[in-house]
Coordinates of C-alpha atoms in Angstrom, one line a residue:
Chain A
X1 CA 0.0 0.0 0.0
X2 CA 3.2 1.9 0.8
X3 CA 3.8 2.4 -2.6
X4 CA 0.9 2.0 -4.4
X5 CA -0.8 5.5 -3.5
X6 CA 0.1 7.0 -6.8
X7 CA -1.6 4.4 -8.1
X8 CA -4.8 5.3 -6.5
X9 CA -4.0 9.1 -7.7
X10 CA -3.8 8.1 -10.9
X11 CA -7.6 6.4 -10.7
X12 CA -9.2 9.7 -9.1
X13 CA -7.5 12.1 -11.2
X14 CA -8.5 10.0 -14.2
X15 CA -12.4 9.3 -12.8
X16 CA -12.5 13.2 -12.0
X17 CA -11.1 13.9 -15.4
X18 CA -13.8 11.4 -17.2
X19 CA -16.6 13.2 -15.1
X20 CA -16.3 16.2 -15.1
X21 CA -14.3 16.1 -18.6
X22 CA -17.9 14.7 -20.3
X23 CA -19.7 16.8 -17.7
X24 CA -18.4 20.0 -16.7
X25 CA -19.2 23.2 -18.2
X26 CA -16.7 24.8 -21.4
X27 CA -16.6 28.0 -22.9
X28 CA -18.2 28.7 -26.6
X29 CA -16.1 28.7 -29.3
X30 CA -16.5 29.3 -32.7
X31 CA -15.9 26.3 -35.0
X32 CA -14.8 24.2 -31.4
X33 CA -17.8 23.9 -29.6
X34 CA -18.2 20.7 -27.8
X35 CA -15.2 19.3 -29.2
X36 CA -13.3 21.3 -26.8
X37 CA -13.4 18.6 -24.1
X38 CA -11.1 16.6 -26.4
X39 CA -8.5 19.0 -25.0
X40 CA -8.9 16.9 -21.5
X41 CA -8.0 13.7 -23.7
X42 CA -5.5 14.6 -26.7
X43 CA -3.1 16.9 -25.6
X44 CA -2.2 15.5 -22.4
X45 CA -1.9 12.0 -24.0
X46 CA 0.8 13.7 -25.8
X47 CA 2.5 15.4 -23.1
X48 CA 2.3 11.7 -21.4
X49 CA 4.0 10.2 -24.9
X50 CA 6.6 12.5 -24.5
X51 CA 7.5 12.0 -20.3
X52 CA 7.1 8.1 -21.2
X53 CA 10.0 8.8 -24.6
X54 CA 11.7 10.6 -21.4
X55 CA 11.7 7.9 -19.4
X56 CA 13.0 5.3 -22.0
X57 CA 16.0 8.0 -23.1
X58 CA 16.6 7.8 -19.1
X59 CA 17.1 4.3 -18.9
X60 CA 18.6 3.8 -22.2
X61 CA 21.7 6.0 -20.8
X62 CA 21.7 4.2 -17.4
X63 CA 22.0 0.9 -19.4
X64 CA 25.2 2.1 -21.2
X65 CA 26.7 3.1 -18.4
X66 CA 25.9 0.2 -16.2
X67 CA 25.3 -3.1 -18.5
X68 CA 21.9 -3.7 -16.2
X69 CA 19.4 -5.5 -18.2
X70 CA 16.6 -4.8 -15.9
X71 CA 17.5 -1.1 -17.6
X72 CA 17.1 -2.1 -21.2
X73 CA 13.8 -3.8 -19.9
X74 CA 12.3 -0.8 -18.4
X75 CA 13.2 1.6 -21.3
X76 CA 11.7 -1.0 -24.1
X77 CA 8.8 -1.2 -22.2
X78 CA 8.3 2.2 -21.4
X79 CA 8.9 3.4 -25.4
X80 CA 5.8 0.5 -25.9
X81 CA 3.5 2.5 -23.4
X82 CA 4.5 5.8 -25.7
X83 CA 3.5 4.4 -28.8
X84 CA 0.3 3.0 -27.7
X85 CA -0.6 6.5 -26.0
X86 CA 0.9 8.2 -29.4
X87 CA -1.6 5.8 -31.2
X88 CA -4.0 7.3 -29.1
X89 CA -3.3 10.9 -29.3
X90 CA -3.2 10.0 -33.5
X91 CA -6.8 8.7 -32.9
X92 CA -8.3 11.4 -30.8
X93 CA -6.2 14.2 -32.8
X94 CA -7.8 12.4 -36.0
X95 CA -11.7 12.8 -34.5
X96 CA -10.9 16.1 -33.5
X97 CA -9.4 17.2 -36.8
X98 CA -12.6 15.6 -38.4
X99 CA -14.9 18.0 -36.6
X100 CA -12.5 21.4 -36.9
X101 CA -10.7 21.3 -39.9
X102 CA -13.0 19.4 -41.7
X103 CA -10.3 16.5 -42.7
X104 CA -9.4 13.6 -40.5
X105 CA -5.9 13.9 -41.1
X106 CA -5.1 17.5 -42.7
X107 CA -1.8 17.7 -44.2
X108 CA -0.2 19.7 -41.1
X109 CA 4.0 19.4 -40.8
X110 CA 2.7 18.4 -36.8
X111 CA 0.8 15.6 -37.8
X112 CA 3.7 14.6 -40.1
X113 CA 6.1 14.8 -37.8
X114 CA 4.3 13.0 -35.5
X115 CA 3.8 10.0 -37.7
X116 CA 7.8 10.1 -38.9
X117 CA 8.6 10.1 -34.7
X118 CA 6.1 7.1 -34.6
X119 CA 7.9 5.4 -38.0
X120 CA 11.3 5.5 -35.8
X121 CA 9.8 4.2 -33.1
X122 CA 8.9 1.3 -34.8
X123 CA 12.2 0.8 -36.4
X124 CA 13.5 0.7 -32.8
X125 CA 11.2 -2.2 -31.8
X126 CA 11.8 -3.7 -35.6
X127 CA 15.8 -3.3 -34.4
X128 CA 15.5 -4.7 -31.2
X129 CA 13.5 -8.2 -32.7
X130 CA 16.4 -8.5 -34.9
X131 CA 18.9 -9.7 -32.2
X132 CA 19.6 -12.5 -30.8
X133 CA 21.9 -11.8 -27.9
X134 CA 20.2 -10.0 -25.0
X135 CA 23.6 -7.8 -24.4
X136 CA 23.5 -6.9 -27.5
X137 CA 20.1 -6.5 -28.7
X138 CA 20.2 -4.3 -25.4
X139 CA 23.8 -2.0 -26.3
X140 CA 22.8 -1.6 -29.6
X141 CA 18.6 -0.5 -29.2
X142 CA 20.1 2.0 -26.6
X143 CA 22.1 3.6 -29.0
X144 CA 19.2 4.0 -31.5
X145 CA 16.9 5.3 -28.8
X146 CA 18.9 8.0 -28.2
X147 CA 19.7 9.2 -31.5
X148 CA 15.9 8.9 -32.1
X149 CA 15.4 11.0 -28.7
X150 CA 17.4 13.2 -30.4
X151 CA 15.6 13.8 -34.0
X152 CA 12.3 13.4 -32.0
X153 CA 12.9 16.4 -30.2
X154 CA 13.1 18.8 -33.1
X155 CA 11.0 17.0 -34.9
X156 CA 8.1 17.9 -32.6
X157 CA 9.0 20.9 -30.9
X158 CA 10.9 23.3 -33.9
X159 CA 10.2 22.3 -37.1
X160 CA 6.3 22.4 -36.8
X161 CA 7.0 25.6 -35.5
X162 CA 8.8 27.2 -37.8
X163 CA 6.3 27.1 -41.0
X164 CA 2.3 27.5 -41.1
X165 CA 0.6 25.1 -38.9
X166 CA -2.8 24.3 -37.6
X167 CA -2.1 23.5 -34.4
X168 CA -2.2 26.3 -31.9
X169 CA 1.3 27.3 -30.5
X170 CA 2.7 26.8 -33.7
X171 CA 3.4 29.3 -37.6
X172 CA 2.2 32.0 -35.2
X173 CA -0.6 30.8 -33.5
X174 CA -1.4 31.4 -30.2
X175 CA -1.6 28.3 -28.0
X176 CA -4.4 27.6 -26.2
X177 CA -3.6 29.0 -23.0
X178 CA -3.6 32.0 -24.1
X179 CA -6.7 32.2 -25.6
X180 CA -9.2 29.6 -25.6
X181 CA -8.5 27.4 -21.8
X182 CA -10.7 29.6 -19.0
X183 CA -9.9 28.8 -15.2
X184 CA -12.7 26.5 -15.2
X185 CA -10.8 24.0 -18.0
X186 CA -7.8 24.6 -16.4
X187 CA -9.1 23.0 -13.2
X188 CA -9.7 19.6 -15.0
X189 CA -6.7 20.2 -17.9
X190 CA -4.0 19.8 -15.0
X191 CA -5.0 16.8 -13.0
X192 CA -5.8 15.2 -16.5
X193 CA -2.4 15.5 -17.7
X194 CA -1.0 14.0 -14.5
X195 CA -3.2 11.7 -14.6
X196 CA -2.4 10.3 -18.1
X197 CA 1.1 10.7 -17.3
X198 CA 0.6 8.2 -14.2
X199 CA -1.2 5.6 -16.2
X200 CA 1.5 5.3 -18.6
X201 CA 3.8 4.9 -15.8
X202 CA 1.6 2.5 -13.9
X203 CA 1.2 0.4 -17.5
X204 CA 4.9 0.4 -18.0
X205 CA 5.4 -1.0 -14.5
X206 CA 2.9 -3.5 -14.7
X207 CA 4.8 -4.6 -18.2
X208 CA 8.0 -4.5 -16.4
X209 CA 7.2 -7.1 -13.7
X210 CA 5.7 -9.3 -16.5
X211 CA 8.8 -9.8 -18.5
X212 CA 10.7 -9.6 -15.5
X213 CA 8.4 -13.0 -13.8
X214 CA 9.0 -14.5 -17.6
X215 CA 12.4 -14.4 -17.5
X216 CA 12.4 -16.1 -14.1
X217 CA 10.1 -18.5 -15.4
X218 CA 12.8 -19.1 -18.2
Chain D
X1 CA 44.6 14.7 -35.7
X2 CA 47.4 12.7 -37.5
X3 CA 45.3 9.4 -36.7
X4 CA 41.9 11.0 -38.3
X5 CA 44.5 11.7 -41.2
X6 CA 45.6 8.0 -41.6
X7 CA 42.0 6.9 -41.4
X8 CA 40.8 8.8 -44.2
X9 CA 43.4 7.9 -45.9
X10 CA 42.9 4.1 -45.8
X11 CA 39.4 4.3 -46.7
X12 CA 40.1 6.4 -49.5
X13 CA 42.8 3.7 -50.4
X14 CA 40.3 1.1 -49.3
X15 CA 37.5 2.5 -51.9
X16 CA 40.4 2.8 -54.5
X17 CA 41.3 -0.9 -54.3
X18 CA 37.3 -1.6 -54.6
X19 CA 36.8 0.6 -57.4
X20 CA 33.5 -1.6 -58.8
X21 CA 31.8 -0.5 -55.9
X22 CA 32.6 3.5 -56.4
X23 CA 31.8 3.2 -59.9
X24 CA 28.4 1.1 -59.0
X25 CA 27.2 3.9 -57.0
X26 CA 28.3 6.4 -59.8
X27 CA 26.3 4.5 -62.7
X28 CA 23.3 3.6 -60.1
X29 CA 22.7 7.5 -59.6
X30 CA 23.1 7.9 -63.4
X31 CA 20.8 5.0 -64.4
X32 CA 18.2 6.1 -61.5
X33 CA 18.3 9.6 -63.6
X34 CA 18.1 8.1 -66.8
X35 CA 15.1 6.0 -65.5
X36 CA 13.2 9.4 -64.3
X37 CA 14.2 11.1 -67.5
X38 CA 12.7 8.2 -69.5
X39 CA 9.7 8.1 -67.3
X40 CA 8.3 11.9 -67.7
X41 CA 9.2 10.9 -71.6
X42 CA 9.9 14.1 -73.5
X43 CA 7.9 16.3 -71.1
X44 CA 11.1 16.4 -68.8
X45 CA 10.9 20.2 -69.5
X46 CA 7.3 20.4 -68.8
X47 CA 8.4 20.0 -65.0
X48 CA 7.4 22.5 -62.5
X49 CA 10.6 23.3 -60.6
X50 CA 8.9 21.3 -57.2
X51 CA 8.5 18.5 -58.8
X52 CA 11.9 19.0 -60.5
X53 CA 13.7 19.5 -56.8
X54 CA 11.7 16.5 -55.2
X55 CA 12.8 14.0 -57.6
X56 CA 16.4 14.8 -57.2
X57 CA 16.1 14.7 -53.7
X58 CA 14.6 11.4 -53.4
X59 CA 17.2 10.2 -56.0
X60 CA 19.7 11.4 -53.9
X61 CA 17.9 10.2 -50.6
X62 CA 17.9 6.8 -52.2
X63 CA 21.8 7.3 -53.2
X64 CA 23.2 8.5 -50.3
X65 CA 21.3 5.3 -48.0
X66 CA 22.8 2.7 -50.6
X67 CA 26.2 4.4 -50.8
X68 CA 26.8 4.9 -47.0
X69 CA 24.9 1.2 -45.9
X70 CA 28.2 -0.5 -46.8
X71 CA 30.4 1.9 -45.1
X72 CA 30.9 -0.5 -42.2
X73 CA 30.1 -4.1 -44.3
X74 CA 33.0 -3.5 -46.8
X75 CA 35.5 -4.7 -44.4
X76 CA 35.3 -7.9 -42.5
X77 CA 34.6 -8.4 -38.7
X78 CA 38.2 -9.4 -38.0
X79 CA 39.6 -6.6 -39.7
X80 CA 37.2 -4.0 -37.8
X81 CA 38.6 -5.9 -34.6
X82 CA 42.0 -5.2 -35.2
X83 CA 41.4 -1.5 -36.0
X84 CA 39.2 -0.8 -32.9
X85 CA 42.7 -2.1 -30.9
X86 CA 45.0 0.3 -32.7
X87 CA 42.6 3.7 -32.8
X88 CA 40.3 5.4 -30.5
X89 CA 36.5 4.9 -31.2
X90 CA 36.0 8.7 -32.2
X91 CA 38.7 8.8 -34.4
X92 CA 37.1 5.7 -36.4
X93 CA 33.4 7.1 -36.8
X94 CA 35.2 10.8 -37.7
X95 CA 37.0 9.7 -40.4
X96 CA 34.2 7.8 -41.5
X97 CA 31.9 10.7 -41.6
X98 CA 34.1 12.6 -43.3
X99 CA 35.2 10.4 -45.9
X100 CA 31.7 9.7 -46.4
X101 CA 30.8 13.7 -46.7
X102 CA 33.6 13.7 -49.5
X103 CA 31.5 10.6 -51.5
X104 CA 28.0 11.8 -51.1
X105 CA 29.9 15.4 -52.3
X106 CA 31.0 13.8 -55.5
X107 CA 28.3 11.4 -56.3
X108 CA 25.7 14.3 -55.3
X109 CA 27.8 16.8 -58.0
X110 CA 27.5 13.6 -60.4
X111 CA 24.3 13.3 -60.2
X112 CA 23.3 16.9 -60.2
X113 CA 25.2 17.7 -63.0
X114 CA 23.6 14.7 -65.2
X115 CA 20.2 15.5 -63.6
X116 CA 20.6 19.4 -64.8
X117 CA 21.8 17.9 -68.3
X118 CA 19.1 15.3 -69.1
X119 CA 16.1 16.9 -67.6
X120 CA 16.9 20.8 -68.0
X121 CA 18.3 23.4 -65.1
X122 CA 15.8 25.7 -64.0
X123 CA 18.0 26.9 -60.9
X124 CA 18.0 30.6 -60.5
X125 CA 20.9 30.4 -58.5
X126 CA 23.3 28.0 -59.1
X127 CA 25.7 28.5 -56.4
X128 CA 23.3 28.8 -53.9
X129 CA 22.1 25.3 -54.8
X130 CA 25.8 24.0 -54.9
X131 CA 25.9 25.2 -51.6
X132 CA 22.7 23.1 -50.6
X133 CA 24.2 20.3 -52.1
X134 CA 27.3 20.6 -49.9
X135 CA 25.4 20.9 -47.1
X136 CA 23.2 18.3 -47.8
X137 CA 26.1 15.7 -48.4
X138 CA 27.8 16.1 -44.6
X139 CA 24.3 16.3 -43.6
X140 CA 23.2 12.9 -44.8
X141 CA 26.7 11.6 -44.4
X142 CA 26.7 12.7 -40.9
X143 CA 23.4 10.7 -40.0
X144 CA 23.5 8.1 -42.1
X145 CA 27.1 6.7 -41.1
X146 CA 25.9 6.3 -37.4
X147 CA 22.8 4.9 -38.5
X148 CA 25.0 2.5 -40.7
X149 CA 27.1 1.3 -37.6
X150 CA 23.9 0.3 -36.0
X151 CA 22.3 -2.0 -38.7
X152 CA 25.7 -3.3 -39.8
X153 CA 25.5 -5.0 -36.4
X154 CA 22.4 -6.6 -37.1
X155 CA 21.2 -9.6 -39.4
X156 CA 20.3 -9.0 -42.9
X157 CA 20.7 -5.2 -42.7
X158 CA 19.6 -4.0 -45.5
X159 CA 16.3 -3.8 -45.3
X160 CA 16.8 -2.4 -41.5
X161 CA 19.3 0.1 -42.8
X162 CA 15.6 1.8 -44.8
X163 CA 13.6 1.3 -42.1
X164 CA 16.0 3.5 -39.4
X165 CA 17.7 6.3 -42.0
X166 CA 14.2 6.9 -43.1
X167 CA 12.8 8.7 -40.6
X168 CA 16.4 10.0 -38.8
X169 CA 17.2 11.9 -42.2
X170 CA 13.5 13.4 -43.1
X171 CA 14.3 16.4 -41.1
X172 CA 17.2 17.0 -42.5
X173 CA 15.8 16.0 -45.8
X174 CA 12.8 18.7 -45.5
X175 CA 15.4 21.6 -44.6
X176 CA 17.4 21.5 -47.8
X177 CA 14.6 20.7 -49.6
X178 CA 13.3 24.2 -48.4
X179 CA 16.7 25.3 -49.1
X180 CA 17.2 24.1 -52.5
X181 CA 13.5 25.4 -53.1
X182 CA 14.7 29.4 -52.3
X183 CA 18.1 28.5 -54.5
X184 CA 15.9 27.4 -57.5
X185 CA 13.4 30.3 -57.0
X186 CA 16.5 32.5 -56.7
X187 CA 15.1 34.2 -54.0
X188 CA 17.5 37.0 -51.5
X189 CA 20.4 34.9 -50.1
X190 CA 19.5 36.2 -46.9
X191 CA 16.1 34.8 -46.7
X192 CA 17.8 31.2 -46.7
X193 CA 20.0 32.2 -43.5
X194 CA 17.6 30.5 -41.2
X195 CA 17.7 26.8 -42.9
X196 CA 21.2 27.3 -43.0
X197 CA 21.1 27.3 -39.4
X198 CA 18.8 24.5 -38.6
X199 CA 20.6 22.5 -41.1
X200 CA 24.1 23.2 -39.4
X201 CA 22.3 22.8 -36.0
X202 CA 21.2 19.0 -36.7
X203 CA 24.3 18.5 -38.1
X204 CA 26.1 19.1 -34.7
X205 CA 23.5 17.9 -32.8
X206 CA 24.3 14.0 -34.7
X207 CA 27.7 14.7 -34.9
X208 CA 28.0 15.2 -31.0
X209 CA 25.6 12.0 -30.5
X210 CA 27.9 9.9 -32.9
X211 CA 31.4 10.8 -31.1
X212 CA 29.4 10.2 -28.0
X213 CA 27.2 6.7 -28.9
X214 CA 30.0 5.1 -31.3
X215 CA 32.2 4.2 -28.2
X216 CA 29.3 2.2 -27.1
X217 CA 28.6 0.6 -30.5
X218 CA 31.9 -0.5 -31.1
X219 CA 32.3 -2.9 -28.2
X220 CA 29.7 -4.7 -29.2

């Protein structure tokens, strides 16, 4: 129970954001509307992608320096967790796209980028099954997943910024924030992307002590 | 210094011994030209200049990941071995990128040149371009060769040398293809500055990671 409490965070943060997410009152917006709430879901599933593609860079670089498997373990299974909630983030981004911009996947350098980040992350799990020897398969996936850290990076953060872009934030939008999020969305935006951000970590654990039970097992 | 110096010089000695596979790459740009000019037929000069500028660049995206893949297959394991004992890690991948910039320089000037000739040159401002096409060769040959070490040390790496340059180069692909755009627009020089930047900025930024990672890569 000791340390299981974030867990139980993690529930209420996400039942509150589920309630009052559906529920709650949100500003008008032209064009937005209802689909504003999608704000409680997409976004912070990307801001949990990107702690989770943290995470993994994190233990890639502790494996290096130690040799520790249980490191390589943690940071494959973390980088799985940030492709399924990047899969999710495409899906919810894609419904959201639908109802705004009238096009489920609008030719938008974010969304590209996005889906080049998500091709490299595939590689790195195509690399990884193409190894036979754990030390290896381990040395080698660690190297990759930092130089993909490493393209991700500007890939999501400066080049969608630096041409036109549909996203706000970015080609001289203004992000949300600043314009659209009042108090009352804040209130449930917050807790919401904590709360995603502890799922992922709670999913990645969960993972972790499978494969590491399997390999006993073995 | 003096052992980046004598690394350079045995792969340049090294490619000159292997000559079949330098002039491979040579006629494979040429032929993959001569396949686009024979495609578009006779309307080669009913091109707009995008189209023009994105089928070089994919024929030299497609170049530069056949040309650099072998960069660390040509020799045997053995022989690897015994140069990891006698030089330093960083001085191995260094020379490597570096004699790899000087390839993708002259096999992108090839190609260029034969692309300009067969399928017309609508550049505005030729030395602008050139200066892409510099650019663009360290570039590529700066990511790609660390990307090479990785699926070299993998099973049947061909295929897995695609799948992981792919998506590591597109940024760097996009930039000078922006570049390259403004050069064949002929648009200010100073209105390019920025790319120029970015593109030097990635550049270090895999540089850096390669004299850092290679170390690890080696070992293995």
């Amino acid at each position: 129970m000791k340390n299981n409490w974030w867990k139980i965070i993690a529930v209420l943060l996400l039942t509150y954001t589920l309630y009052f997410g559906l529920m709650g009152t949100v500003p008008r917006r032209a064009i937005l509307n209802e689909s504003i709430r999608n704000v409680y879901f997409h976004v912070p599933m990307w801001f949990a992608m990107i702690a989770m593609l943290t995470t993994s860079l994190v233990y890639a670089i502790k494996y290096l320096r130690t040799n520790d498997l249980q490191y390589d373990l943690k940071s494959v299974e973390f980088t799985n967790v940030a492709i399924l909630l990047g899969i999710l983030g495409c899906a919810t981004g894609s419904l959201w796209a639908s109802v705004t911009w009238g096009d489920p996947w609008p030719s938008d350098p974010k969304l590209n980028s996005v889906a080049i980040s998500m091709l490299m992350y595939f590689a790195y799990l195509i690399l990884r099954g193409s190894f036979d020897d754990e030390q290896r398969r381990a040395r080698i996936s660690a190297v990759y997943n930092i130089l993909a850290y490493a393209v991700f990076i500007p890939l999501i953060f400066i080049l969608p910024r630096l041409t036109d872009s549909l996203h706000p934030g970015n080609g001289g939008n203004p992000a949300f924030s600043e314009l659209d999020m009042d108090n009352q969305m804040r209130r449930i935006f917050y807790p919401a992307v904590i709360g995603w951000g502890l799922l992922g970590t709670w999913m990645a654990t969960v993972r972790v002590r499978v494969r590491m039970l399997e390999e006993q097992a073995d | 210094m003096q052992e980046l110096r004598t690394l350079i010089g045995k792969e340049i000695t090294l490619e000159w011994r292997q000559r079949y596979a330098l002039n491979g790459m040579l006629l494979y740009i040429v032929s993959t030209v001569f396949v686009c000019y024979l495609s578009f037929k006779l309307k080669a000069n009913q091109l707009t200049p995008i189209t023009w500028n994105t089928l070089f660049w994919i024929i030299i995206l497609f170049t530069a990941v056949n040309a650099i893949s072998k960069s660390f297959t040509q020799e045997r394991a053995g022989r690897l071995l015994y140069y990891y004992t006698i030089a330093s890690p960083q001085g191995i991948i260094l020379s490597k990128i570096i004699y790899n910039s000087g390839l993708m320089l002259v096999l992108s000037l090839t190609g260029f040149g034969f692309y300009a000739f067969v399928m017309g040159n609508p550049v505005g401002d030729l030395w602008m371009y050139l200066v892409t096409i510099f650019l663009s060769s360290i570039g590529f040959a700066s990511s790609l060769t660390m990307v090479a070490g990785i699926a070299s040390k993998a099973e049947n790496n061909g295929a897995l040398m695609a799948i992981l340059s792919f998506p590591v180069i597109i940024p760097m692909l996009l930039m000078v293809m922006k570049l390259a755009k403004n050069a064949l627009d002929g648009l200010d020089r100073g209105s390019s500055s920025e790319e120029v930047m970015i593109l030097l900025a990635l550049d270090a930024i895999v540089v850096s990671l390669s004299l850092i990672l290679f170390p690890y890569l080696w070992r293995s």
